[in-house]
Coordinates of C-alpha atoms in Angstrom, one line a residue:
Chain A
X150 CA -23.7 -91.8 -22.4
X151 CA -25.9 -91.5 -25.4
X152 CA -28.8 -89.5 -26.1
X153 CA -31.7 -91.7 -25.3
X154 CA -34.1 -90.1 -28.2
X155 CA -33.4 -89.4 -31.2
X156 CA -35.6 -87.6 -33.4
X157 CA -35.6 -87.8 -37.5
X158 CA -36.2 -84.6 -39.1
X159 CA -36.1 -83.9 -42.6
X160 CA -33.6 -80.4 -42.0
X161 CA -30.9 -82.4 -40.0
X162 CA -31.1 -85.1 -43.1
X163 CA -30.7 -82.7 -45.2
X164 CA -27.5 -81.2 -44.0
X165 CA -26.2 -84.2 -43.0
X166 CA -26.4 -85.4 -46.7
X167 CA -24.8 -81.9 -48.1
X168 CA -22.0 -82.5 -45.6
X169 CA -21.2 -85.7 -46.9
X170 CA -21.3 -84.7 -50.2
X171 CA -24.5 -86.8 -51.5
X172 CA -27.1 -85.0 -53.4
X173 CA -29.1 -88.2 -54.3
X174 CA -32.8 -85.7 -53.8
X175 CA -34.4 -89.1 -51.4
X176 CA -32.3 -87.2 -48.5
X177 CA -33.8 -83.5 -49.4
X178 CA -36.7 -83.8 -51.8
X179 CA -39.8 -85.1 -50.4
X180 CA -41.5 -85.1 -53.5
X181 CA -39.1 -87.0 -55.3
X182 CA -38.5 -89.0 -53.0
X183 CA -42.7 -90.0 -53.0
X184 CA -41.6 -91.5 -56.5
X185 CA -38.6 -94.2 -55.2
X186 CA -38.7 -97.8 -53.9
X187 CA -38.5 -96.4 -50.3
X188 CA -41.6 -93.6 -51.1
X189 CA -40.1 -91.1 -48.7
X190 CA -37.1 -89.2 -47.5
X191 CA -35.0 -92.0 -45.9
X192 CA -31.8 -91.5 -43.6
X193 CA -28.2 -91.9 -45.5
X194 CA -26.4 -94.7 -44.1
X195 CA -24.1 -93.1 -41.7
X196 CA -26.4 -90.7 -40.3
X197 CA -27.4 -92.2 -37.0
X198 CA -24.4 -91.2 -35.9
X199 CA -25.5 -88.3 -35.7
X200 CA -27.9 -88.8 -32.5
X201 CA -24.6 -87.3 -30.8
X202 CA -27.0 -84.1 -31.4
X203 CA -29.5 -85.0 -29.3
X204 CA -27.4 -86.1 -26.6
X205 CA -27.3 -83.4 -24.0
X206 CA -23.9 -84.7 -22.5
X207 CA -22.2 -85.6 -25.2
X208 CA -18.4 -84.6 -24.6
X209 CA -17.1 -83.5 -28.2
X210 CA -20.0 -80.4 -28.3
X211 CA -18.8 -77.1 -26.6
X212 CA -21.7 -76.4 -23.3
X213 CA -23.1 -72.9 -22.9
X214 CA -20.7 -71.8 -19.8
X215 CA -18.6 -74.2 -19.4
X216 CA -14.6 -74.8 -20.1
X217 CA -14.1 -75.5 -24.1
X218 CA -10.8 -77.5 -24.8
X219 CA -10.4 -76.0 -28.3
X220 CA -8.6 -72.6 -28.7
X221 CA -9.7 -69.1 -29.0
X222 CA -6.8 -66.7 -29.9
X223 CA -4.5 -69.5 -28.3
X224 CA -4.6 -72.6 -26.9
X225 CA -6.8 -72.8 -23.8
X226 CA -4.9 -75.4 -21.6
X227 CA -7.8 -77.3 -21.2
X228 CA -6.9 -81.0 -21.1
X229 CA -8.2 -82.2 -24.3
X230 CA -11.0 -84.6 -23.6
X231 CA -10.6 -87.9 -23.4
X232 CA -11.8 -89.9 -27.2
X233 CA -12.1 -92.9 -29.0
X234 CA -14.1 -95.5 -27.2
X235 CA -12.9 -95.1 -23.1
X236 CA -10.6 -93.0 -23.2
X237 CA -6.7 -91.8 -23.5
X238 CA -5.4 -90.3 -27.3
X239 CA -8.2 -92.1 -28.5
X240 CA -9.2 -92.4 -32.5
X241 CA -12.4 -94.1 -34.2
X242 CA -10.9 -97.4 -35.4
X243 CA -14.1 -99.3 -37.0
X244 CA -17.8 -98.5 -37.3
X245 CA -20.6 -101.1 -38.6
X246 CA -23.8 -100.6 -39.4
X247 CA -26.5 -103.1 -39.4
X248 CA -30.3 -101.8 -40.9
X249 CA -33.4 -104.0 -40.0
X250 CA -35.2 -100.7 -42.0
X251 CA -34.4 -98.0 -43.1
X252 CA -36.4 -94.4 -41.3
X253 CA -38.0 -91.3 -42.8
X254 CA -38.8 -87.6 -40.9
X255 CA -41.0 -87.5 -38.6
X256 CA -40.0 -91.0 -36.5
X257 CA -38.4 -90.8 -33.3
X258 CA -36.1 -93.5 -32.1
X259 CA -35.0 -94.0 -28.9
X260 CA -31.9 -95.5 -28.2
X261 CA -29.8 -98.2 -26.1
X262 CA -25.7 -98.0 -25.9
X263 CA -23.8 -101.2 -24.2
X264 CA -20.2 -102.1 -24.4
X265 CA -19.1 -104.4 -26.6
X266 CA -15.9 -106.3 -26.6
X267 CA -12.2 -104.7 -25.5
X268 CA -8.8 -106.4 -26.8
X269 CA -5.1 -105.1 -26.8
X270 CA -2.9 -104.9 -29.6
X271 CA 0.8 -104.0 -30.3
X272 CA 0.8 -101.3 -32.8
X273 CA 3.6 -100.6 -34.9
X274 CA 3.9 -96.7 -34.9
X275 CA 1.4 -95.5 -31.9
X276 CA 2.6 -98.3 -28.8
X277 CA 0.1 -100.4 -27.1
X278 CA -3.3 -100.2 -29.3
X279 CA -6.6 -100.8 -26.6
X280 CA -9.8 -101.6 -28.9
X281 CA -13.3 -101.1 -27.2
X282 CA -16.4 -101.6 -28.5
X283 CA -19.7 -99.7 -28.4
X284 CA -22.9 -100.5 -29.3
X285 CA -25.8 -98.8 -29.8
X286 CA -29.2 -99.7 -31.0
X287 CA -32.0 -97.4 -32.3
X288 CA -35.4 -99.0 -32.1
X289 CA -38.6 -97.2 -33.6
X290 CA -42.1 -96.4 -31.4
X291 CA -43.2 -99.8 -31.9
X292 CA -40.3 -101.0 -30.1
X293 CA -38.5 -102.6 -33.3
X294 CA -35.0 -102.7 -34.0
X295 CA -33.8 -100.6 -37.0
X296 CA -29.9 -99.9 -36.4
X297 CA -27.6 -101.2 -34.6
X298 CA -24.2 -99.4 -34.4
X299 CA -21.2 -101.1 -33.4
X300 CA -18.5 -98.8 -32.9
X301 CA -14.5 -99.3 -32.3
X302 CA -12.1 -96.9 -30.7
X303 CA -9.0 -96.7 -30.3
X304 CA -6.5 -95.9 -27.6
X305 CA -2.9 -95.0 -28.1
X306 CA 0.1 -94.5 -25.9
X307 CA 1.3 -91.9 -28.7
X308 CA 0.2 -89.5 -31.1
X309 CA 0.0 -91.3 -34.1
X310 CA 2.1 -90.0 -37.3
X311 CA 1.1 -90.2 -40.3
X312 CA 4.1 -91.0 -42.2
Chain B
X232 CA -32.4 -98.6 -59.7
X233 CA -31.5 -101.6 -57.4
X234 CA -29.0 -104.2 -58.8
X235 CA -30.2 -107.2 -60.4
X236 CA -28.9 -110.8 -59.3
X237 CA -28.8 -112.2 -62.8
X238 CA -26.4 -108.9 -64.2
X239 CA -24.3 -108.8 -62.0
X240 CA -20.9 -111.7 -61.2
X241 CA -18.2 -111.6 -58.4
X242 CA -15.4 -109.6 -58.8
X243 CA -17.5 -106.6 -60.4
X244 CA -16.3 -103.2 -59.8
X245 CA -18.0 -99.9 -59.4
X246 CA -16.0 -96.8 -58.4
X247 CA -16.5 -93.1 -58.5
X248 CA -14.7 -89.8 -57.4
X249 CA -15.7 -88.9 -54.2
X250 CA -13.6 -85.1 -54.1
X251 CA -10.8 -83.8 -56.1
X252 CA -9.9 -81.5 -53.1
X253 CA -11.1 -82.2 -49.8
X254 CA -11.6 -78.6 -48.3
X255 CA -12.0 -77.6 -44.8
X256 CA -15.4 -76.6 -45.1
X257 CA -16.4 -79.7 -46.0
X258 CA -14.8 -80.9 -42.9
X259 CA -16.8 -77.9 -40.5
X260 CA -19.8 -78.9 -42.7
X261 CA -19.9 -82.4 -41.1
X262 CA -19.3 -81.0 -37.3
X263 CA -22.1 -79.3 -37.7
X264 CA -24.3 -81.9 -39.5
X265 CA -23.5 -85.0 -37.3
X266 CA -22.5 -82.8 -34.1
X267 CA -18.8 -84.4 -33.2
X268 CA -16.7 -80.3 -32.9
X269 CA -13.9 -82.3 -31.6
X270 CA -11.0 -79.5 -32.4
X271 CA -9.0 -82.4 -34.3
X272 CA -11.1 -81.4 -37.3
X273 CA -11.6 -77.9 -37.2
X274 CA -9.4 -75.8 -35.1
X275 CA -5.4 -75.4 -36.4
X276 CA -4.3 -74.3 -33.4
X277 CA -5.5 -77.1 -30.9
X278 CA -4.5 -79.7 -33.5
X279 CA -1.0 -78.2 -34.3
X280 CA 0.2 -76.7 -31.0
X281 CA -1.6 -79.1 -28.5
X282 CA -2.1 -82.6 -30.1
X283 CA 1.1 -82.5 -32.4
X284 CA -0.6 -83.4 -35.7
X285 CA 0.8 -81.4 -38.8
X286 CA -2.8 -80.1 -39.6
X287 CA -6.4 -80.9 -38.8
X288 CA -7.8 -84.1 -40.8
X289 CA -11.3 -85.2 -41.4
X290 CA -13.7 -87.2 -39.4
X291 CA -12.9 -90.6 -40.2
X292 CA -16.9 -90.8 -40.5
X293 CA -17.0 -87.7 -42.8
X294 CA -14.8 -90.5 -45.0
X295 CA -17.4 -93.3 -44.4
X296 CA -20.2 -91.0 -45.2
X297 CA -18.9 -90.2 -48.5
X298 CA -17.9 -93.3 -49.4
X299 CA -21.5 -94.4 -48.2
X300 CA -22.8 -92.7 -51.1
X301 CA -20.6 -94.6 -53.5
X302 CA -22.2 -97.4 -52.1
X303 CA -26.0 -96.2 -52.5
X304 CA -25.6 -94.7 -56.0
X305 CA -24.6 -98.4 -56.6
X306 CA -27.4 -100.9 -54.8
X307 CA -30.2 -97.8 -54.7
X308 CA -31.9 -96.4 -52.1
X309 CA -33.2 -98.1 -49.0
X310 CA -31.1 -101.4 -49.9
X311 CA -28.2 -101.6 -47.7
X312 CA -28.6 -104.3 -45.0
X313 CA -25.1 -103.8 -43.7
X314 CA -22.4 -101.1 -44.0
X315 CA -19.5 -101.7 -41.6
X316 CA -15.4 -100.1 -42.8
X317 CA -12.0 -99.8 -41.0
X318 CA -10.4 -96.5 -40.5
X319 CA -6.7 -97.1 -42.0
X320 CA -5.3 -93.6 -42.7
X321 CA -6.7 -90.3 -42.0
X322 CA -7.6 -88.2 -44.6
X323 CA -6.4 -84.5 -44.9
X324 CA -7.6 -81.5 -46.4
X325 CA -6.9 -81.1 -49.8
X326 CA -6.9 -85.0 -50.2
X327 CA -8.7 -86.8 -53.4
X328 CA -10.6 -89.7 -53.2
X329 CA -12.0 -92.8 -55.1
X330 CA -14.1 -94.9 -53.7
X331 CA -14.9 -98.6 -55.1
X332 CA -17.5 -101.5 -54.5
X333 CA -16.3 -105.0 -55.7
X334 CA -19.0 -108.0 -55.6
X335 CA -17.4 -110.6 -53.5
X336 CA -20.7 -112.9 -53.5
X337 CA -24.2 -113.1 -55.3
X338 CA -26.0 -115.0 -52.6
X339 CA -30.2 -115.9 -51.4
X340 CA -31.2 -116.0 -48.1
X341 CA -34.9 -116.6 -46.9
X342 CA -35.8 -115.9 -50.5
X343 CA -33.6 -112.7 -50.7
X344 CA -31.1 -112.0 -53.3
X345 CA -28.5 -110.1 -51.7
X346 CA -25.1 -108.7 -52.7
X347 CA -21.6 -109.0 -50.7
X348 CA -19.6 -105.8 -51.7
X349 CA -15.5 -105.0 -50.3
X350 CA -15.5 -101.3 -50.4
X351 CA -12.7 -99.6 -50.2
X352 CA -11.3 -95.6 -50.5
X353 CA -7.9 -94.6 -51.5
X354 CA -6.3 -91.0 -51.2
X355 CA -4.4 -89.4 -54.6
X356 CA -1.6 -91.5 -53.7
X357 CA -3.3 -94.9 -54.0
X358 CA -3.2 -95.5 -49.8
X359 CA -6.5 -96.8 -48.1
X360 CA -8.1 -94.3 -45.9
X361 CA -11.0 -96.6 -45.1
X362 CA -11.9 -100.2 -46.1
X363 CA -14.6 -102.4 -45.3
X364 CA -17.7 -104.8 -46.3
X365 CA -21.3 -103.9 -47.5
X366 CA -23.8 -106.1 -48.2
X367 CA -27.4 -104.8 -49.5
X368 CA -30.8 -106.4 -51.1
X369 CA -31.0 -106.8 -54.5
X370 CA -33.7 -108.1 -57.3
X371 CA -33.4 -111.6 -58.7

């Protein structure tokens, strides 16, 4: 499941770039931005992930009236939801990005998820490793390809430690 | 400023600070920005009590992100063609981390100089939260 539209707005740039800790002024400043190669506010590299906004199921966002998995004053007892490609204690192992272009504000891009490859892998602290692949591709209103996404999760048989 | 084929040789380097303390803010900054609330990075309780980890730890594409502006500040805006990394170690709160870009090929293709970066992020300790390949447009 994916959000199937996804569109680019300048405030969601914005705070994407303040949360990763970029203050390059092409992601918030429209003006100077005008004065770069691209000639606009542009989208940071990783931020098509963030299309997870705009995808009304999307299963790591809490839903108005409905069973939350995180704690309040304690733990709920909600299973935890199932993450990392599949399913099971699953982590984000790999993500690629491929840009065709690079998009501005105001765009809106619709988007296409398929599965990608799966493989199995002994791992030496977590058990059996299952890899999945996902792939996702954003194309603009002209139908062209600008991103494709490949991501990789993870499933383990046991919590991973870190040493 | 874009990179410039002619300045530039493999095996090149360009690294810079990403945090000196990784807080948790930063971490409930990203939820919010990208959308993923999964309680592994924000709530202590879950991530102690339920999943068994010592404490919550950052998205591993907060980690990308930030090292993602390593990358830009380096080859300019709008240039990447690809960005792709491996998550190898999650990253805590309070962590520090460096990211680098080294040139592993000056290359033309349909007329277009590009540049083949390795770009890795270490923690304070020198371990690799996150390595990978970029490869981005560049002038002649």
């Amino acid at each position: 499941m994916a959000a199937k539209k996804f569109p680019i707005e300048a405030g969601h740039i914005m705070m994407f770039a303040r949360a990763v800790g970029d203050p390059n002024p092409i992601y918030h400043d429209a003006d100077a931005a005008a004065d770069t190669e691209p000639g606009s506010v542009i989208a940071p590299p990783t931020f098509y992930q963030s299309s997870a906004q705009y995808d009304p199921d999307y299963f790591l966002r809490p839903k108005i009236g409905e069973p939350w998995f995180g704690s309040g004053k304690n733990p709920t007892g909600i299973p935890p939801k199932r993450t990392g490609g599949d399913g099971g204690t699953g982590l984000h192992a790999e993500q690629r990005f491929e840009y065709f272009r690079h998009v501005s504000p105001g765009e809106t891009l619709t988007i296409k998820t398929r599965p990608g490859k799966t493989w199995e892998r002994q791992g030496k602290r977590g058990g059996n490793l299952t890899f999945s692949e996902n792939i996702t591709e954003y194309f603009d209103e002209s139908g062209e390809l600008v991103v494709r996404a490949t991501g990789v999760g993870v499933r383990t048989e046991k919590v991973v430690e870190s040493d | 400023m874009a990179l410039q084929a002619s300045k530039i040789q493999v095996g090149d380097t360009h690294t810079q600070k990403l945090t000196d303390d990784l807080s948790r803010t930063q971490i409930v900054q990203y939820a919010g920005a990208s959308g993923d609330y999964n309680p592994l990075h924000s709530d202590e309780i879950f991530t102690t009590k339920v999943a068994g980890y010592p404490t919550v730890f950052a998205h591993g594409m907060l980690t990308m992100g930030m090292t993602g502006r390593m990358v830009t500040d380096y080859v300019g805006d709008g240039r990447l063609t690809a960005y792709g990394v491996r998550f190898t170690r999650q990253v805590w709160p309070g962590d520090a981390l460096t990211a680098t870009a080294t040139v592993d090929a000056v290359r033309e293709e349909n007329g277009q100089s590009l540049v083949d970066l390795s770009v890795s992020t270490v923690n304070q300790d020198g371990d690799v939260v996150v390595m990978g390949k970029a490869t981005a447009r560049i002038d002649p």
